[in-house]
Each structure stands twice: as structure tokens, then as C-alpha cells.
């Protein structure tokens, strides 16, 4: 049973930064890992650590999907659960080396994008990694 | 067929490289979810699992993280032994992997341990069988209305057989014959 649907954040200009990150920044192995990971999380009613962590502070309301990619590099998908519709919107994909995100502005971008959506700027589309920009 | 399945199938059809990666992802991403789910099923801590599998707790913690790249067959066999469950390693069509990915849920994934495995625990008392499987080991015949006799094989004697069943047979024979002449001795495993 599918509990969740994944959505991607789409910039006001129509570009999908999540899809771009997936196709440009990740290896084939890492891309397949995401697909299996999200396929599994779709079927999980509640997401738990270590795969998912709710964020706090400035990032209150956001959460991270966490896993290790090629050569053990920590990868993150930052997003949020919609209060209705059982949707998880992915705002940005990034790496997290120690305590720093790469790109460094990843968290602030995620916060900003969520705020934009709340103000009806930007949009979301159903997550679909099979297409490329 | 779900949207997820359709997307995966399209990608698998389009790229051999993706197919190779997808197989690896079943291990790197899929196995950690299974380990965690089985550990939770048993209400074990990571330390307890580490102890049962002769590993250390940080290794178990790492193994439960999606993307762990250190699984070997030896490791998986250790974990299967610790959980007392089976482990299937076989070649399979990609359709099987898609189906598994589409339906696997860590919420509901459970595997019965050997002690709870229904196949290993189908027990039919030997005396309930209508078929006599062992020839009589005596010169005298049992009464015609006694239809069962304990097997005489040595394997049976060492199989941890049911003491209650033995006593029950003695009762049956005694009732049927009115004598202890046909009472079985547990040591010989044959009617006397």
C-alpha cells in the first residue's frame, strides 16, 4: 500500500532543481539508490531514523532523507510532509560532509523554497526522475 | 501496476548500466531496511543483535543505514543465523526486483524465526497416522483394532520424541489388550 507520494519543487521559471541535481550530480549507482529508497519510503507509514530525521530550529517543519552514496558520501534530500494529501515535497538534494552541506546554501535554499510555496511562488510536480532537463 | 513500478520498468528497459546499479541498490538500500525491521520484530537492541551475530554495535548501526556498501555473503549469513531465519540468494528476473521494490514495506516486513516457522512446526503425532510405516518387530501380532506402532528406527529414538505420546500408546495398548503384554518399552522402540 502506498502511503506517500513524492513531489519535486519547481522553480518559478519552470526548472526542476531536484531533477537536475539527480541527473547531473549523482552517479548511476546513487540514482538507483534513490529510486529504491523512495520506493521503500512510499510504503512506510512512518519514517524513522536513521533514514529520516525531522529538523529543528530554523528548519522546523523540514526533514531529511539520509543515505550514503558512492564511496560512502552522505546524501540528503530535504523536504517536508504536506499536512494533507500524504505528500512529501523534495525541495533540494545535497551532500552533507560532517556538519556542512554541499552546496553550502542548501538548507537556506530549502527554507526559502518552502516559504515560497507557502506564498504561492514556485510550484510542485510529481516526482519523476526518469525524465531529464 | 503502480506508478513507481512503471517508472522503474522504463528506466530498467532503457539502460543496462541502470540495471546493474539497480541490483546493487537492492542490497545497499533494501537490506538495511530488512535488518532494522527484523531487529525491531524481535525487540532487540543493536547491541543485542551485535552480540548474537558476533559483530559490534557500531557495525550494526552502519548496516541499518541506507547505502551501506559493506555487505558480504558471510555477513548476511551471520545475520540470518542470529535472527534464526533463512537467506535466499539467487539470480532473478528484473521483474521480481521491481515487484519487491514496489511492495516491500518496513512497516510490515516480518520473517518467522525457525521456532515460529509454520513449515518447520507441522507436527503430526505418529500414532495419528492411519498408515503403519514399520513392520512389526515381534512374533505376536498386535490386536487388530490397534492400528499404530511406534517406528523402531534408531533415529526415532534420538529424535526427542514425545513422552506424552509414548505414555498415550501404553494406555491405548493396555486398554485394547487388557494386559501389559503389548506395552512398548521406550528403550527398544518396538512393541514387545
Coordinates of C-alpha atoms in Angstrom, one line a residue:
Chain A
X1 CA 0.0 0.0 0.0
X2 CA 1.3 3.4 -1.0
X3 CA 1.3 5.8 1.9
X4 CA 3.2 8.7 0.3
X5 CA 3.6 10.4 -3.0
X6 CA 6.8 12.3 -3.7
X7 CA 6.7 15.7 -5.2
X8 CA 9.5 17.9 -6.6
X9 CA 9.8 21.6 -6.0
X10 CA 9.7 23.5 -9.3
X11 CA 11.3 27.0 -9.6
X12 CA 9.1 29.9 -10.9
X13 CA 11.0 29.7 -14.2
X14 CA 9.8 26.1 -14.6
X15 CA 13.1 24.4 -13.9
X16 CA 13.2 21.4 -11.6
X17 CA 16.3 21.7 -9.5
X18 CA 15.8 18.3 -7.8
X19 CA 15.7 16.5 -11.1
X20 CA 18.7 18.4 -12.3
X21 CA 20.7 17.5 -9.2
X22 CA 19.8 13.9 -9.6
X23 CA 20.8 13.7 -13.3
X24 CA 23.9 15.9 -13.1
X25 CA 25.4 15.3 -9.7
X26 CA 24.8 11.7 -8.9
X27 CA 26.4 8.5 -10.2
X28 CA 24.2 5.8 -11.8
X29 CA 24.5 3.8 -8.5
X30 CA 23.4 6.7 -6.5
X31 CA 20.4 7.3 -8.8
X32 CA 19.3 3.8 -8.4
X33 CA 19.7 4.0 -4.7
X34 CA 17.4 7.0 -4.6
X35 CA 14.8 5.1 -6.6
X36 CA 14.8 2.1 -4.3
X37 CA 14.9 4.3 -1.2
X38 CA 11.9 6.4 -2.3
X39 CA 10.1 3.3 -3.5
X40 CA 10.5 1.8 0.0
X41 CA 9.5 5.0 1.8
X42 CA 6.4 5.3 -0.2
X43 CA 5.3 2.1 1.5
X44 CA 6.3 3.1 5.0
X45 CA 3.6 4.9 7.1
X46 CA 6.1 6.5 9.4
X47 CA 9.7 7.3 8.5
X48 CA 12.3 6.8 11.2
X49 CA 15.9 7.3 11.8
X50 CA 18.4 6.6 10.5
X51 CA 16.8 7.1 7.1
X52 CA 14.7 10.1 8.1
X53 CA 15.3 12.9 10.5
X54 CA 13.0 15.8 11.4
X55 CA 14.9 19.1 11.5
X56 CA 14.6 21.8 14.1
X57 CA 15.5 25.4 14.7
X58 CA 15.3 27.5 11.5
X59 CA 14.5 24.3 9.6
X60 CA 11.5 23.5 11.8
X61 CA 8.9 21.7 9.6
X62 CA 11.5 20.2 7.3
X63 CA 13.0 16.8 7.3
X64 CA 15.9 15.0 5.7
X65 CA 16.0 11.7 3.9
X66 CA 19.5 10.4 4.5
X67 CA 21.6 7.7 2.9
X68 CA 25.1 7.0 1.8
X69 CA 26.1 7.2 -1.8
X70 CA 29.1 6.0 -3.7
X71 CA 32.3 5.9 -1.6
X72 CA 30.2 6.4 1.5
X73 CA 29.4 10.1 0.8
X74 CA 26.4 11.2 2.9
X75 CA 23.5 12.3 0.7
X76 CA 20.4 14.2 1.7
X77 CA 17.0 15.1 0.3
X78 CA 15.5 17.9 2.2
X79 CA 11.8 18.4 2.1
X80 CA 8.5 18.4 4.0
X81 CA 5.4 16.5 4.6
X82 CA 2.2 18.2 3.4
X83 CA -0.4 18.5 6.1
X84 CA -2.9 17.0 3.6
X85 CA -2.7 14.5 0.8
X86 CA 0.2 12.4 2.2
X87 CA 2.7 14.1 0.0
X88 CA 6.4 14.7 0.7
X89 CA 7.8 17.6 -1.3
X90 CA 11.5 17.4 -2.1
X91 CA 13.0 20.9 -2.0
X92 CA 16.6 20.2 -2.6
X93 CA 19.2 17.4 -3.0
X94 CA 22.6 17.8 -1.5
X95 CA 25.5 16.2 0.3
X96 CA 26.4 16.6 3.9
X97 CA 30.0 16.2 4.8
X98 CA 30.4 16.3 8.5
X99 CA 28.4 19.3 9.6
X100 CA 28.4 21.2 6.3
X101 CA 26.0 20.9 3.4
X102 CA 27.2 21.0 -0.2
X103 CA 26.2 23.3 -1.7
X104 CA 26.7 25.3 1.5
X105 CA 23.4 27.2 1.0
X106 CA 21.4 24.0 0.7
X107 CA 19.5 24.4 4.0
X108 CA 18.8 28.1 3.5
X109 CA 17.5 27.4 -0.1
X110 CA 15.2 24.7 1.3
X111 CA 13.8 27.0 3.9
X112 CA 13.4 29.7 1.3
X113 CA 11.7 27.4 -1.2
X114 CA 9.2 26.1 1.4
X115 CA 8.4 29.7 2.2
X116 CA 7.9 30.5 -1.4
X117 CA 5.5 27.6 -1.8
X118 CA 3.5 28.8 1.2
X119 CA 3.3 32.2 -0.6
X120 CA 2.2 30.6 -3.8
X121 CA 5.5 31.2 -5.6
X122 CA 7.1 28.3 -7.3
X123 CA 5.2 25.1 -7.7
X124 CA 5.5 21.3 -7.3
X125 CA 5.2 18.4 -9.7
X126 CA 5.0 14.7 -9.2
X127 CA 8.5 13.4 -8.6
X128 CA 9.7 11.6 -11.7
X129 CA 13.4 11.0 -12.1
X130 CA 13.1 9.2 -15.4
X131 CA 12.9 12.5 -17.2
X132 CA 15.8 14.8 -17.6
X133 CA 16.0 18.5 -18.3
Chain B
X1 CA 0.7 -1.7 -11.6
X2 CA 1.8 1.3 -9.6
X3 CA 3.4 4.5 -10.9
X4 CA 6.6 3.5 -9.2
X5 CA 6.7 0.2 -11.0
X6 CA 6.1 1.8 -14.3
X7 CA 8.9 4.3 -13.8
X8 CA 11.3 1.7 -12.7
X9 CA 10.5 -0.6 -15.6
X10 CA 11.0 2.3 -18.1
X11 CA 14.4 3.0 -16.6
X12 CA 15.4 -0.6 -16.5
X13 CA 14.4 -1.1 -20.1
X14 CA 16.4 2.0 -21.2
X15 CA 19.8 1.3 -19.6
X16 CA 21.9 -1.7 -18.9
X17 CA 24.0 0.5 -16.6
X18 CA 20.9 1.3 -14.6
X19 CA 20.0 -2.3 -14.4
X20 CA 23.4 -3.1 -12.9
X21 CA 23.1 -0.3 -10.4
X22 CA 19.6 -1.3 -9.5
X23 CA 20.7 -4.8 -8.5
X24 CA 23.3 -3.2 -6.2
X25 CA 20.7 -0.9 -4.7
X26 CA 18.6 -3.8 -3.6
X27 CA 21.5 -4.7 -1.4
X28 CA 22.8 -1.3 -0.4
X29 CA 19.4 0.2 0.3
X30 CA 17.0 -2.8 0.7
X31 CA 18.9 -4.9 3.1
X32 CA 19.3 -2.2 5.8
X33 CA 15.6 -1.8 6.0
X34 CA 15.2 -5.5 6.4
X35 CA 17.8 -5.8 9.1
X36 CA 16.2 -3.0 11.1
X37 CA 12.7 -4.4 10.6
X38 CA 13.8 -7.9 11.8
X39 CA 15.6 -6.5 14.8
X40 CA 12.6 -4.5 15.8
X41 CA 10.4 -7.5 15.3
X42 CA 12.4 -9.3 18.0
X43 CA 12.6 -6.1 20.1
X44 CA 16.4 -6.4 20.1
X45 CA 18.7 -3.5 20.6
X46 CA 21.6 -3.0 18.2
X47 CA 23.9 -4.3 20.9
X48 CA 21.8 -7.5 21.3
X49 CA 22.0 -8.1 17.6
X50 CA 25.7 -7.4 17.6
X51 CA 26.1 -10.0 20.3
X52 CA 24.0 -12.6 18.6
X53 CA 25.8 -12.1 15.3
X54 CA 29.3 -11.8 16.8
X55 CA 29.7 -8.3 15.5
X56 CA 30.0 -4.9 17.2
X57 CA 27.2 -2.4 17.7
X58 CA 28.7 0.4 15.5
X59 CA 28.8 -2.1 12.6
X60 CA 25.1 -2.9 13.2
X61 CA 24.3 0.8 13.3
X62 CA 26.1 1.3 10.0
X63 CA 24.4 -1.6 8.4
X64 CA 21.0 -0.2 9.2
X65 CA 21.8 3.0 7.3
X66 CA 20.6 3.1 3.7
X67 CA 23.5 2.9 1.3
X68 CA 25.7 0.7 3.4
X69 CA 28.2 -0.8 1.0
X70 CA 29.9 -3.4 3.1
X71 CA 27.6 -6.4 2.9
X72 CA 29.1 -9.7 2.1
X73 CA 27.5 -13.1 1.9
X74 CA 29.4 -14.0 5.0
X75 CA 27.9 -11.0 6.8
X76 CA 24.4 -11.8 5.6
X77 CA 24.8 -15.4 6.7
X78 CA 25.8 -14.3 10.2
X79 CA 22.8 -12.1 10.4
X80 CA 20.5 -14.8 9.2
X81 CA 21.9 -17.1 11.8
X82 CA 21.5 -14.5 14.5
X83 CA 17.9 -14.0 13.5
X84 CA 17.4 -17.7 13.0
X85 CA 15.8 -17.2 9.6
X86 CA 16.7 -18.3 6.1
X87 CA 18.5 -16.3 3.5
X88 CA 17.8 -16.6 -0.2
X89 CA 20.5 -15.7 -2.7
X90 CA 19.5 -16.4 -6.2
X91 CA 19.5 -14.9 -9.7
X92 CA 16.2 -13.5 -10.7
X93 CA 14.4 -11.6 -13.5
X94 CA 14.3 -7.8 -13.1
X95 CA 10.5 -8.1 -12.8
X96 CA 10.9 -9.8 -9.5
X97 CA 13.1 -6.9 -8.2
X98 CA 10.6 -4.3 -9.4
X99 CA 7.8 -6.2 -7.7
X100 CA 9.8 -6.5 -4.5
X101 CA 10.7 -2.8 -4.5
X102 CA 7.1 -1.8 -5.2
X103 CA 5.6 -3.9 -2.4
X104 CA 8.3 -4.1 0.3
X105 CA 7.3 -2.1 3.4
X106 CA 9.5 -1.9 6.5
X107 CA 6.3 -1.5 8.5
X108 CA 5.0 -4.9 7.7
X109 CA 8.1 -6.9 6.9
X110 CA 8.5 -9.9 9.2
X111 CA 10.1 -13.3 8.9
X112 CA 9.2 -16.1 11.3
X113 CA 12.1 -17.5 13.2
X114 CA 12.6 -21.2 13.0
X115 CA 10.8 -21.8 16.2
X116 CA 7.8 -20.0 14.7
X117 CA 8.2 -21.2 11.2
X118 CA 4.9 -22.9 10.3
X119 CA 6.6 -25.3 7.9
X120 CA 9.1 -26.4 10.5
X121 CA 6.4 -26.9 13.1
X122 CA 3.9 -29.0 11.3
X123 CA 3.7 -31.9 13.7
X124 CA 1.6 -34.9 13.1
X125 CA 1.7 -37.4 16.0
X126 CA 2.9 -40.6 14.6
X127 CA 0.1 -42.6 16.2
X128 CA -2.4 -40.4 14.4
X129 CA -1.2 -41.8 11.1
X130 CA -3.6 -44.4 9.6
X131 CA -0.7 -45.9 7.8
X132 CA 1.7 -48.3 9.5
X133 CA 5.1 -47.5 8.3
X134 CA 7.2 -50.0 10.2
X135 CA 6.9 -53.8 10.1
X136 CA 6.1 -55.5 13.4
X137 CA 9.2 -56.5 15.2
X138 CA 7.7 -59.3 17.2
X139 CA 6.4 -62.7 16.8
X140 CA 3.0 -61.9 18.1
X141 CA 0.6 -59.7 16.3
X142 CA -1.0 -56.6 17.8
X143 CA -4.7 -56.7 18.3
X144 CA -6.5 -55.9 15.1
X145 CA -8.1 -52.8 16.5
X146 CA -4.7 -51.3 17.3
X147 CA -3.5 -49.7 14.1
X148 CA -0.3 -47.9 15.0
X149 CA 3.0 -48.9 16.2
X150 CA 6.0 -46.7 17.1
X151 CA 8.7 -46.8 14.5
X152 CA 11.6 -48.9 15.5
X153 CA 14.3 -46.8 13.9
X154 CA 17.2 -45.6 16.0
X155 CA 16.7 -42.1 14.5
X156 CA 13.3 -42.0 16.1
X157 CA 14.7 -42.9 19.5
X158 CA 17.1 -40.0 19.2
X159 CA 14.6 -37.5 17.8
X160 CA 13.3 -36.0 21.1
X161 CA 10.1 -37.9 20.7
X162 CA 7.0 -37.0 22.6
X163 CA 7.0 -38.7 26.0
X164 CA 3.3 -37.9 26.3
X165 CA 2.7 -39.8 23.1
X166 CA 4.6 -42.8 24.5
X167 CA 2.5 -42.9 27.6
X168 CA -0.6 -42.5 25.5
X169 CA 0.3 -45.5 23.4
X170 CA 0.8 -47.5 26.5
X171 CA -2.6 -46.6 27.7
X172 CA -4.1 -47.5 24.3
X173 CA -2.4 -50.9 24.2
X174 CA -3.3 -51.6 27.8
X175 CA -6.9 -50.7 27.2
X176 CA -7.1 -52.7 24.0
X177 CA -5.5 -55.8 25.3
X178 CA -6.3 -55.7 28.9
X179 CA -2.7 -56.7 29.6
X180 CA 0.6 -55.1 29.6
X181 CA 1.9 -57.7 27.3
X182 CA 1.9 -55.2 24.4
X183 CA 3.3 -52.3 26.3
X184 CA 6.1 -50.7 24.5
X185 CA 9.4 -50.1 26.0
X186 CA 10.9 -46.8 25.2
X187 CA 14.4 -48.1 25.1
X188 CA 13.8 -50.7 22.4
X189 CA 11.4 -48.6 20.4
X190 CA 9.5 -51.7 19.4
X191 CA 6.4 -53.4 20.6
X192 CA 7.0 -56.4 22.8

